[in-house]
Amino acid sequence: MEKQALINQWLLEQEIAHIKGWDFSHIRGRYKEEDDLPWDFENIIKSYLNDTDYLLDMETGGGEFLLSFMANAKCTAAIEGYEPNIKICEDRLLPLGIDFKACDGGDILPFEDNYFDIITNRHGQYNINEIKRTLKSGGVFLTQQVGAENDRELVELLIGDVEIPFPEAYLSIARQKFADNGFDIVEADEVYRPIEFYDVGALVWFARIIDWEFPGFEVEKYQDNLFKAQEILDKEGVIKGKIHRYYFVAKKK
């Protein structure tokens, strides 16, 4: 394909790069990640969650993940602070009886002390003091997080050696912080796994969506690096990187 035709394709992906909730269906089949984690976070949550538990799902996106494991809507609350997702949550979650509130995970939570039996957080921010305040004694916080080294090879390929956005995002650091704040770590794991892209346009879309990992990325600015990525794809049939994930379950003493 001629260079200008490739550039036009990449510019189109850049233009349409947006998501509702946390929906990556636009590049389904064009990339692969998180298909071989050694744990299933949804099933881990279900193993701790009872019908009568008061549950908070933090940074719920569009509520997609919450609805996959929720046991009882009348005992469920959710927060989301990203403006485009707030209306989605209001339309999707409130009619079910879920107590949805617009709030960022790192903020003061709009709930009373010792209110929840379980708090879940998948790839979102949290304030450990607020987790401790709003959890009942014996309550559990379950989180799966994106680690500090996530997508680094892809970032370096597209824009070079830039600062890691969350340098403390390691399981060992999180474990210590929760232990220091009166929690027992019930279970935990941390892994590095492949991420693969099968066309450069999908990588362009991805980089624009994950803008905190690829700060300032634009097709026009990094065109030469995109052609290097295309050369890798033409030669190897895939562009490879690695993801960094960890999870833990912390029980309040």
One Martini backbone bead per residue (centre of mass of N, CA, C, O) as a GRO file, in nm:
protein
  253
    1MET     BB    1   0.098   0.035   0.020
    2GLU     BB    2   0.082   0.350   0.013
    3LYS     BB    3   0.173   0.597   0.218
    4GLN     BB    4  -0.078   0.782   0.195
    5ALA     BB    5  -0.284   0.560   0.255
    6LEU     BB    6  -0.184   0.502   0.540
    7ILE     BB    7  -0.215   0.781   0.656
    8ASN     BB    8  -0.521   0.799   0.610
    9GLN     BB    9  -0.591   0.566   0.796
   10TRP     BB   10  -0.463   0.682   1.056
   11LEU     BB   11  -0.626   0.945   1.063
   12LEU     BB   12  -0.899   0.808   1.098
   13GLU     BB   13  -0.839   0.670   1.368
   14GLN     BB   14  -0.781   0.932   1.516
   15GLU     BB   15  -1.062   1.069   1.473
   16ILE     BB   16  -1.237   0.806   1.605
   17ALA     BB   17  -1.106   0.820   1.893
   18HIS     BB   18  -1.347   0.661   2.093
   19ILE     BB   19  -1.541   0.594   2.396
   20LYS     BB   20  -1.785   0.388   2.558
   21GLY     BB   21  -1.686   0.345   2.840
   22TRP     BB   22  -1.509   0.018   2.795
   23ASP     BB   23  -1.488  -0.002   2.451
   24PHE     BB   24  -1.297  -0.224   2.214
   25SER     BB   25  -1.460  -0.317   1.951
   26HIS     BB   26  -1.318  -0.164   1.715
   27ILE     BB   27  -1.047  -0.377   1.760
   28ARG     BB   28  -1.163  -0.637   1.715
   29GLY     BB   29  -0.924  -0.867   1.579
   30ARG     BB   30  -0.662  -0.648   1.585
   31TYR     BB   31  -0.621  -0.751   1.881
   32LYS     BB   32  -0.439  -0.870   2.192
   33GLU     BB   33  -0.554  -0.916   2.538
   34GLU     BB   34  -0.610  -1.075   2.841
   35ASP     BB   35  -0.631  -1.405   2.754
   36ASP     BB   36  -0.384  -1.518   2.986
   37LEU     BB   37  -0.456  -1.493   3.265
   38PRO     BB   38  -0.419  -1.666   3.580
   39TRP     BB   39  -0.685  -1.502   3.626
   40ASP     BB   40  -1.035  -1.436   3.732
   41PHE     BB   41  -1.178  -1.159   3.845
   42GLU     BB   42  -1.477  -1.220   3.837
   43ASN     BB   43  -1.460  -1.491   4.000
   44ILE     BB   44  -1.333  -1.375   4.250
   45ILE     BB   45  -1.565  -1.193   4.328
   46LYS     BB   46  -1.786  -1.414   4.344
   47SER     BB   47  -1.642  -1.569   4.587
   48TYR     BB   48  -1.715  -1.309   4.791
   49LEU     BB   49  -2.012  -1.265   4.694
   50ASN     BB   50  -2.320  -1.172   4.832
   51ASP     BB   51  -2.652  -1.088   4.819
   52THR     BB   52  -2.622  -0.901   5.103
   53ASP     BB   53  -2.405  -0.730   4.999
   54TYR     BB   54  -2.233  -0.433   5.006
   55LEU     BB   55  -2.158  -0.269   4.695
   56LEU     BB   56  -1.863  -0.127   4.535
   57ASP     BB   57  -1.799   0.026   4.216
   58MET     BB   58  -1.515   0.154   4.086
   59GLU     BB   59  -1.478   0.292   3.807
   60THR     BB   60  -1.720   0.161   3.600
   61GLY     BB   61  -1.769   0.325   3.355
   62GLY     BB   62  -2.053   0.167   3.201
   63GLY     BB   63  -2.102  -0.111   3.382
   64GLU     BB   64  -2.014  -0.378   3.245
   65PHE     BB   65  -1.863  -0.534   3.469
   66LEU     BB   66  -2.065  -0.520   3.698
   67LEU     BB   67  -2.300  -0.680   3.539
   68SER     BB   68  -2.130  -0.959   3.545
   69PHE     BB   69  -2.144  -0.984   3.897
   70MET     BB   70  -2.389  -0.887   4.012
   71ALA     BB   71  -2.626  -0.974   4.270
   72ASN     BB   72  -2.761  -0.688   4.400
   73ALA     BB   73  -2.888  -0.389   4.320
   74LYS     BB   74  -2.992  -0.287   4.612
   75CYS     BB   75  -2.665  -0.339   4.712
   76THR     BB   76  -2.562  -0.126   4.489
   77ALA     BB   77  -2.272   0.063   4.396
   78ALA     BB   78  -2.147   0.350   4.194
   79ILE     BB   79  -1.859   0.497   4.025
   80GLU     BB   80  -1.804   0.797   3.805
   81GLY     BB   81  -1.595   1.068   3.644
   82TYR     BB   82  -1.630   1.037   3.343
   83GLU     BB   83  -1.826   1.227   3.162
   84PRO     BB   84  -1.921   1.034   2.921
   85ASN     BB   85  -2.015   0.803   3.143
   86ILE     BB   86  -2.232   0.918   3.328
   87LYS     BB   87  -2.484   0.896   3.143
   88ILE     BB   88  -2.466   0.595   3.102
   89CYS     BB   89  -2.505   0.520   3.401
   90GLU     BB   90  -2.776   0.660   3.444
   91ASP     BB   91  -2.926   0.488   3.219
   92ARG     BB   92  -2.827   0.191   3.319
   93LEU     BB   93  -2.829   0.183   3.654
   94LEU     BB   94  -3.065   0.333   3.790
   95PRO     BB   95  -3.309   0.152   3.682
   96LEU     BB   96  -3.193  -0.101   3.863
   97GLY     BB   97  -3.112   0.041   4.163
   98ILE     BB   98  -2.846   0.171   4.145
   99ASP     BB   99  -2.608   0.363   4.331
  100PHE     BB  100  -2.528   0.630   4.149
  101LYS     BB  101  -2.217   0.826   4.132
  102ALA     BB  102  -2.041   1.114   4.071
  103CYS     BB  103  -1.698   0.993   4.084
  104ASP     BB  104  -1.381   0.970   4.178
  105GLY     BB  105  -1.165   0.738   4.309
  106GLY     BB  106  -0.966   0.965   4.454
  107ASP     BB  107  -1.191   1.063   4.615
  108ILE     BB  108  -1.433   1.141   4.812
  109LEU     BB  109  -1.670   0.938   4.929
  110PRO     BB  110  -2.039   0.933   4.904
  111PHE     BB  111  -2.013   0.772   5.197
  112GLU     BB  112  -2.035   0.606   5.468
  113ASP     BB  113  -1.924   0.462   5.726
  114ASN     BB  114  -1.916   0.133   5.726
  115TYR     BB  115  -2.091   0.029   5.448
  116PHE     BB  116  -1.914  -0.195   5.313
  117ASP     BB  117  -1.826  -0.526   5.220
  118ILE     BB  118  -1.758  -0.443   4.912
  119ILE     BB  119  -1.478  -0.349   4.697
  120THR     BB  120  -1.437  -0.256   4.357
  121ASN     BB  121  -1.143  -0.248   4.119
  122ARG     BB  122  -1.092  -0.185   3.765
  123HIS     BB  123  -0.846   0.014   3.660
  124GLY     BB  124  -0.849   0.219   3.911
  125GLN     BB  125  -0.877   0.455   4.127
  126TYR     BB  126  -0.760   0.517   4.474
  127ASN     BB  127  -0.830   0.567   4.831
  128ILE     BB  128  -0.722   0.417   5.107
  129ASN     BB  129  -0.878   0.585   5.322
  130GLU     BB  130  -1.162   0.536   5.188
  131ILE     BB  131  -1.165   0.237   5.201
  132LYS     BB  132  -1.139   0.216   5.508
  133ARG     BB  133  -1.388   0.391   5.586
  134THR     BB  134  -1.624   0.228   5.405
  135LEU     BB  135  -1.543  -0.025   5.534
  136LYS     BB  136  -1.599  -0.287   5.698
  137SER     BB  137  -1.532  -0.500   5.923
  138GLY     BB  138  -1.409  -0.757   5.710
  139GLY     BB  139  -1.382  -0.627   5.458
  140VAL     BB  140  -1.336  -0.608   5.093
  141PHE     BB  141  -1.069  -0.547   4.857
  142LEU     BB  142  -1.088  -0.552   4.496
  143THR     BB  143  -0.807  -0.556   4.259
  144GLN     BB  144  -0.726  -0.455   3.925
  145GLN     BB  145  -0.411  -0.364   3.774
  146VAL     BB  146  -0.207  -0.142   3.608
  147GLY     BB  147   0.112  -0.142   3.545
  148ALA     BB  148   0.399   0.045   3.500
  149GLU     BB  149   0.499  -0.148   3.233
  150ASN     BB  150   0.280  -0.085   3.043
  151ASP     BB  151   0.340  -0.076   2.699
  152ARG     BB  152   0.643   0.017   2.659
  153GLU     BB  153   0.723  -0.081   2.374
  154LEU     BB  154   0.503   0.086   2.228
  155VAL     BB  155   0.581   0.363   2.327
  156GLU     BB  156   0.874   0.356   2.214
  157LEU     BB  157   0.793   0.315   1.919
  158LEU     BB  158   0.612   0.583   1.888
  159ILE     BB  159   0.761   0.813   2.117
  160GLY     BB  160   0.953   0.687   2.319
  161ASP     BB  161   1.123   0.792   2.618
  162VAL     BB  162   0.898   0.817   2.861
  163GLU     BB  163   0.729   0.874   3.127
  164ILE     BB  164   0.600   0.707   3.379
  165PRO     BB  165   0.281   0.753   3.504
  166PHE     BB  166   0.295   0.486   3.728
  167PRO     BB  167   0.568   0.405   3.921
  168GLU     BB  168   0.394   0.249   4.176
  169ALA     BB  169   0.269   0.006   3.994
  170TYR     BB  170   0.301  -0.235   4.232
  171LEU     BB  171   0.243  -0.494   4.434
  172SER     BB  172   0.447  -0.444   4.664
  173ILE     BB  173   0.350  -0.155   4.728
  174ALA     BB  174   0.050  -0.212   4.781
  175ARG     BB  175   0.080  -0.416   5.008
  176GLN     BB  176   0.224  -0.228   5.210
  177LYS     BB  177   0.008  -0.010   5.232
  178PHE     BB  178  -0.219  -0.197   5.340
  179ALA     BB  179  -0.068  -0.306   5.585
  180ASP     BB  180  -0.022  -0.014   5.712
  181ASN     BB  181  -0.370   0.012   5.711
  182GLY     BB  182  -0.508  -0.265   5.825
  183PHE     BB  183  -0.444  -0.508   5.622
  184ASP     BB  184  -0.511  -0.815   5.466
  185ILE     BB  185  -0.363  -1.032   5.239
  186VAL     BB  186  -0.526  -1.293   5.081
  187GLU     BB  187  -0.459  -1.228   4.767
  188ALA     BB  188  -0.213  -1.261   4.486
  189ASP     BB  189  -0.085  -1.113   4.166
  190GLU     BB  190   0.177  -1.104   3.897
  191VAL     BB  191   0.207  -0.997   3.544
  192TYR     BB  192   0.337  -1.075   3.215
  193ARG     BB  193   0.195  -1.004   2.889
  194PRO     BB  194   0.087  -1.014   2.584
  195ILE     BB  195   0.066  -0.778   2.308
  196GLU     BB  196  -0.128  -0.753   1.997
  197PHE     BB  197  -0.087  -0.634   1.656
  198TYR     BB  198  -0.242  -0.641   1.308
  199ASP     BB  199  -0.255  -0.318   1.291
  200VAL     BB  200  -0.172   0.015   1.293
  201GLY     BB  201  -0.450   0.144   1.330
  202ALA     BB  202  -0.511   0.010   1.603
  203LEU     BB  203  -0.270   0.148   1.747
  204VAL     BB  204  -0.362   0.435   1.707
  205TRP     BB  205  -0.628   0.416   1.858
  206PHE     BB  206  -0.509   0.317   2.127
  207ALA     BB  207  -0.316   0.560   2.181
  208ARG     BB  208  -0.549   0.772   2.197
  209ILE     BB  209  -0.700   0.642   2.435
  210ILE     BB  210  -0.411   0.594   2.592
  211ASP     BB  211  -0.288   0.896   2.668
  212TRP     BB  212  -0.114   0.844   2.934
  213GLU     BB  213   0.095   0.656   2.774
  214PHE     BB  214   0.064   0.854   2.494
  215PRO     BB  215   0.179   1.145   2.504
  216GLY     BB  216   0.106   1.340   2.223
  217PHE     BB  217  -0.011   1.161   2.015
  218GLU     BB  218   0.049   1.179   1.653
  219VAL     BB  219   0.061   1.111   1.333
  220GLU     BB  220   0.220   1.358   1.227
  221LYS     BB  221   0.454   1.349   1.447
  222TYR     BB  222   0.488   0.999   1.421
  223GLN     BB  223   0.523   0.884   1.128
  224ASP     BB  224   0.798   0.735   1.123
  225ASN     BB  225   0.720   0.528   1.348
  226LEU     BB  226   0.483   0.402   1.193
  227PHE     BB  227   0.661   0.287   0.964
  228LYS     BB  228   0.819   0.101   1.151
  229ALA     BB  229   0.573  -0.062   1.236
  230GLN     BB  230   0.501  -0.156   0.949
  231GLU     BB  231   0.763  -0.315   0.904
  232ILE     BB  232   0.716  -0.517   1.128
  233LEU     BB  233   0.448  -0.625   1.022
  234ASP     BB  234   0.550  -0.718   0.738
  235LYS     BB  235   0.765  -0.920   0.861
  236GLU     BB  236   0.590  -1.060   1.128
  237GLY     BB  237   0.257  -0.999   1.150
  238VAL     BB  238   0.338  -0.836   1.422
  239ILE     BB  239   0.285  -0.634   1.716
  240LYS     BB  240   0.480  -0.630   2.012
  241GLY     BB  241   0.412  -0.657   2.363
  242LYS     BB  242   0.341  -0.565   2.712
  243ILE     BB  243   0.172  -0.647   2.998
  244HIS     BB  244   0.070  -0.513   3.329
  245ARG     BB  245  -0.046  -0.716   3.604
  246TYR     BB  246  -0.257  -0.689   3.906
  247TYR     BB  247  -0.373  -0.846   4.213
  248PHE     BB  248  -0.595  -0.799   4.506
  249VAL     BB  249  -0.691  -0.899   4.845
  250ALA     BB  250  -0.831  -0.691   5.103
  251LYS     BB  251  -0.863  -0.708   5.459
  252LYS     BB  252  -1.029  -0.567   5.710
  253LYS     BB  253  -0.966  -0.562   6.060
   0.00000   0.00000   0.00000
